[in-house]
Amino acid sequence: MEIEARLEDVTQRIAGVAEKAGRETGSVNLVAVSKTFDADMIQPVIDCGQRIFGENRVQEAQGKWPALKEKTGGIELHLIGPLQSNKAADAVALFDVIETVDREKIARALADECSKQAKALRFYVQVNTGMEQQKAGIDPRETVAFVTMCRDVLKLNVEGLMCIPPADEYPGPHFALLAKLARGCGLEKLSMGMSGDFETAIEFGATSVRVGSAIFGTR
Ligand SMILES: *Cc1c(COP(=O)(O)O)cnc(C)c1O
């Protein structure tokens, strides 16, 4: 299948599950994850009308997105990978949405940069739903307090929660936990679901799915 056909297939599948779950088609956004693929592969997806993209490394994104954004208006770029505070300035300059806020140090660095650069970004707090040692994200038990601090003290525009469930488990309970935590925080947006499980994520209420290989091919 060509990349255009794979994008169409993913879009159709999203619409199909959304409808089955009794949700409006437009209630689930597709974040096309273009990490490791270069501008030549990304441009055809932009040409199909896709506008929301995800990258997991600041430096890699800096190498391709300024030119792509220059060429096409209305691109919305999401940072979906871990962020170091020394990269906060670059991240705020390039990205529109940062999905991986998970500790106070980075939240403060982002708040500082937003005011310095006079930019209004949108943010998600990443939750480590599986409490995995090696994985980024805040402990589920600390999520409500952390979100409250980000919103009320740092004035970050936190719009939702994001998670990456453990690779070797059925993701349903993780998606359910994220949805429950979001309700507890009064947040409506849920970024969850990747190529292998985005349909399940939509059943559990995802408002945003992050799909890479099902569109761009294997990395
Ligand atoms: C790479 C990545 C994805 C996309 O994964 P696929 O399995 O290729 O769809 C989604 N979310 C995050 C955080 C990623 O790093």
Coordinates of C-alpha atoms and ligand atoms in Angstrom, one line a residue:
M1 CA 0.0 0.0 0.0
E2 CA 1.1 3.5 -0.7
I3 CA 1.4 6.0 2.1
E4 CA -1.7 7.9 1.0
A5 CA -3.7 4.7 1.1
R6 CA -2.4 3.8 4.5
L7 CA -3.4 7.2 5.8
E8 CA -6.9 6.8 4.3
D9 CA -7.2 3.3 5.9
V10 CA -6.3 4.7 9.4
T11 CA -8.7 7.6 9.0
Q12 CA -11.5 5.2 8.0
R13 CA -10.8 2.9 10.9
I14 CA -10.9 5.8 13.3
A15 CA -14.2 7.0 11.9
G16 CA -15.5 3.4 12.1
V17 CA -14.8 2.8 15.7
A18 CA -15.8 6.3 16.7
E19 CA -19.2 5.7 15.1
K20 CA -19.6 2.3 16.7
A21 CA -18.8 3.8 20.1
G22 CA -21.5 6.4 19.5
R23 CA -19.1 9.2 19.1
E24 CA -18.9 11.9 16.4
T25 CA -16.2 11.3 13.8
G26 CA -14.6 14.6 14.5
S27 CA -14.2 13.9 18.2
V28 CA -11.1 11.9 17.6
N29 CA -8.0 13.6 16.3
L30 CA -5.3 11.8 14.4
V31 CA -1.7 12.7 15.4
A32 CA 0.5 11.3 12.5
V33 CA 3.8 10.3 14.2
S34 CA 6.5 11.1 11.7
K35 CA 9.6 10.3 13.8
T36 CA 12.5 8.8 11.9
F37 CA 10.9 9.7 8.6
D38 CA 12.3 12.6 6.5
A39 CA 10.5 15.5 4.8
D40 CA 10.1 13.6 1.6
M41 CA 7.9 11.0 3.3
I42 CA 6.0 13.6 5.3
Q43 CA 5.1 16.0 2.5
P44 CA 2.7 13.5 0.7
V45 CA 0.8 13.1 4.0
I46 CA 0.5 16.9 4.4
D47 CA -0.6 17.0 0.7
C48 CA -3.5 14.6 1.6
G49 CA -4.7 17.2 4.1
Q50 CA -3.3 15.8 7.3
R51 CA -2.3 18.7 9.6
I52 CA -1.5 17.3 13.0
F53 CA 1.9 15.6 13.4
G54 CA 3.9 14.1 16.3
E55 CA 7.7 13.9 16.9
N56 CA 9.5 12.4 19.8
R57 CA 12.8 14.3 19.6
V58 CA 13.3 18.0 19.6
Q59 CA 16.5 18.0 17.7
E60 CA 15.2 15.7 15.0
A61 CA 12.1 17.8 14.6
Q62 CA 14.2 21.0 14.3
G63 CA 15.9 19.4 11.2
K64 CA 12.7 19.0 9.2
W65 CA 9.7 20.9 10.5
P66 CA 10.6 24.6 10.2
A67 CA 10.7 24.2 6.4
L68 CA 7.6 22.0 6.3
K69 CA 5.7 24.5 8.4
E70 CA 6.9 27.4 6.3
K71 CA 5.5 25.7 3.2
T72 CA 2.0 24.7 4.6
G73 CA 0.0 26.8 7.0
G74 CA -2.0 25.3 9.8
I75 CA 0.3 22.6 10.8
E76 CA 0.0 21.6 14.5
L77 CA 3.2 19.9 15.8
H78 CA 3.1 17.7 19.0
L79 CA 6.1 16.7 21.1
I80 CA 5.3 13.2 22.3
G81 CA 8.8 12.2 23.6
P82 CA 10.6 12.9 26.8
L83 CA 11.9 16.5 27.2
Q84 CA 15.0 17.7 29.1
S85 CA 14.7 21.2 30.6
N86 CA 17.8 22.4 28.6
K87 CA 15.7 21.8 25.5
A88 CA 12.6 23.6 26.8
A89 CA 13.4 26.8 24.8
D90 CA 13.8 25.0 21.5
A91 CA 10.6 22.9 22.2
V92 CA 8.5 26.0 22.9
A93 CA 9.8 27.7 19.8
L94 CA 8.9 24.8 17.5
F95 CA 6.0 22.8 18.9
D96 CA 2.4 23.8 19.3
V97 CA 1.4 21.1 21.8
I98 CA 3.7 19.3 24.4
E99 CA 2.3 16.0 25.5
T100 CA 5.0 14.9 27.9
V101 CA 4.9 17.2 30.9
D102 CA 5.6 14.9 33.8
R103 CA 7.6 16.7 36.5
E104 CA 7.8 20.0 38.2
K105 CA 11.2 21.0 36.8
I106 CA 10.1 20.6 33.2
A107 CA 6.8 22.3 33.9
R108 CA 8.5 25.3 35.4
A109 CA 11.0 25.5 32.5
L110 CA 8.1 25.4 30.0
A111 CA 6.1 28.1 31.8
D112 CA 9.2 30.3 31.9
E113 CA 9.8 29.8 28.2
C114 CA 6.2 30.4 27.2
S115 CA 6.3 33.8 28.9
K116 CA 9.8 34.7 27.5
Q117 CA 8.7 33.8 24.0
A118 CA 5.1 35.1 24.5
K119 CA 3.8 31.8 23.1
A120 CA 0.6 30.1 24.2
L121 CA 1.2 26.4 23.9
R122 CA -1.2 23.6 24.9
F123 CA 0.0 20.8 27.2
Y124 CA -0.8 17.3 28.2
V125 CA 0.5 15.6 31.4
Q126 CA 2.0 12.2 30.7
V127 CA 0.9 9.5 33.2
N128 CA 3.0 6.4 33.8
T129 CA -0.2 4.2 34.1
G130 CA 1.9 1.0 34.4
M131 CA 4.2 2.5 37.0
E132 CA 7.1 1.2 34.9
Q133 CA 10.6 2.0 36.3
Q134 CA 12.1 3.0 32.9
K135 CA 9.1 4.9 31.6
A136 CA 8.5 8.6 31.7
G137 CA 5.3 10.0 33.2
I138 CA 3.9 11.0 36.6
D139 CA 2.7 8.4 39.1
P140 CA -1.1 8.0 38.7
R141 CA -1.5 8.7 42.4
E142 CA 0.2 12.1 42.1
T143 CA -1.6 13.1 38.9
V144 CA -4.4 15.3 40.3
A145 CA -2.0 17.3 42.5
F146 CA 0.5 17.7 39.7
V147 CA -2.1 18.9 37.2
T148 CA -3.5 21.3 39.7
M149 CA -0.1 22.8 40.3
C150 CA 0.6 23.1 36.6
R151 CA -2.7 24.9 36.0
D152 CA -3.1 27.0 39.1
V153 CA 0.5 27.9 40.0
L154 CA 2.3 27.8 36.7
K155 CA -0.7 28.8 34.6
L156 CA 0.1 26.2 32.0
N157 CA -2.8 25.5 29.6
V158 CA -3.1 21.8 30.4
E159 CA -5.8 20.3 28.2
G160 CA -5.5 16.6 28.8
L161 CA -3.6 13.5 29.9
M162 CA -1.4 11.2 27.8
C163 CA -0.2 7.6 28.4
I164 CA 1.9 4.9 26.8
P165 CA 0.7 1.5 28.3
P166 CA 3.2 -1.3 29.0
A167 CA 4.1 -3.0 25.7
D168 CA 3.3 -6.5 27.0
E169 CA -0.1 -5.9 28.5
Y170 CA -3.7 -5.5 27.2
P171 CA -4.0 -1.7 27.2
G172 CA -7.7 -1.5 28.2
P173 CA -7.2 -1.0 32.0
H174 CA -4.5 1.6 31.3
F175 CA -6.8 3.6 29.0
A176 CA -9.6 3.3 31.6
L177 CA -7.3 4.6 34.3
L178 CA -6.2 7.6 32.2
A179 CA -9.9 8.4 31.5
K180 CA -10.8 8.2 35.2
L181 CA -7.8 10.4 36.2
A182 CA -8.8 13.0 33.6
R183 CA -12.3 13.1 34.9
G184 CA -10.9 13.7 38.4
C185 CA -8.9 16.6 37.1
G186 CA -11.7 18.0 35.1
L187 CA -9.8 17.5 31.8
E188 CA -11.6 16.4 28.6
K189 CA -8.7 15.4 26.3
L190 CA -7.1 12.0 26.3
S191 CA -4.1 11.2 24.1
M192 CA -3.9 7.5 24.0
G193 CA -3.6 4.7 21.4
M194 CA -0.9 3.9 18.8
S195 CA -0.8 1.8 15.6
G196 CA -1.4 -1.4 17.5
D197 CA -4.2 -0.3 19.8
F198 CA -5.8 2.9 18.7
E199 CA -9.2 1.3 18.1
T200 CA -9.2 0.0 21.7
A201 CA -8.2 3.5 22.9
I202 CA -11.1 5.1 21.1
E203 CA -13.5 2.7 22.7
F204 CA -12.1 3.9 26.0
G205 CA -12.6 7.6 25.1
A206 CA -9.4 8.7 23.4
T207 CA -9.8 12.2 21.8
S208 CA -6.4 11.9 20.2
V209 CA -4.6 8.9 18.8
R210 CA -0.9 8.9 17.9
V211 CA -0.3 6.7 14.9
G212 CA 3.1 6.2 13.3
S213 CA 4.0 2.9 11.6
A214 CA 0.4 2.2 10.4
I215 CA 0.8 5.3 8.2
F216 CA 4.5 5.7 7.5
G217 CA 5.5 2.0 7.5
T218 CA 7.9 0.2 9.8
R219 CA 10.8 2.2 11.3
Ligands
LIG1 C1 6.4 6.3 18.2 C2 5.3 6.7 19.1 C3 4.0 6.5 18.7 C4 3.6 5.8 17.4 O1 3.9 4.5 17.5 P1 3.4 3.5 16.3 O2 3.3 2.2 17.0 O3 4.4 3.6 15.2 O4 2.1 3.9 15.9 C5 3.0 7.0 19.6 N1 3.3 7.6 20.7 C6 4.6 7.8 21.2 C7 4.8 8.4 22.5 C8 5.6 7.3 20.3 O5 6.9 7.5 20.8

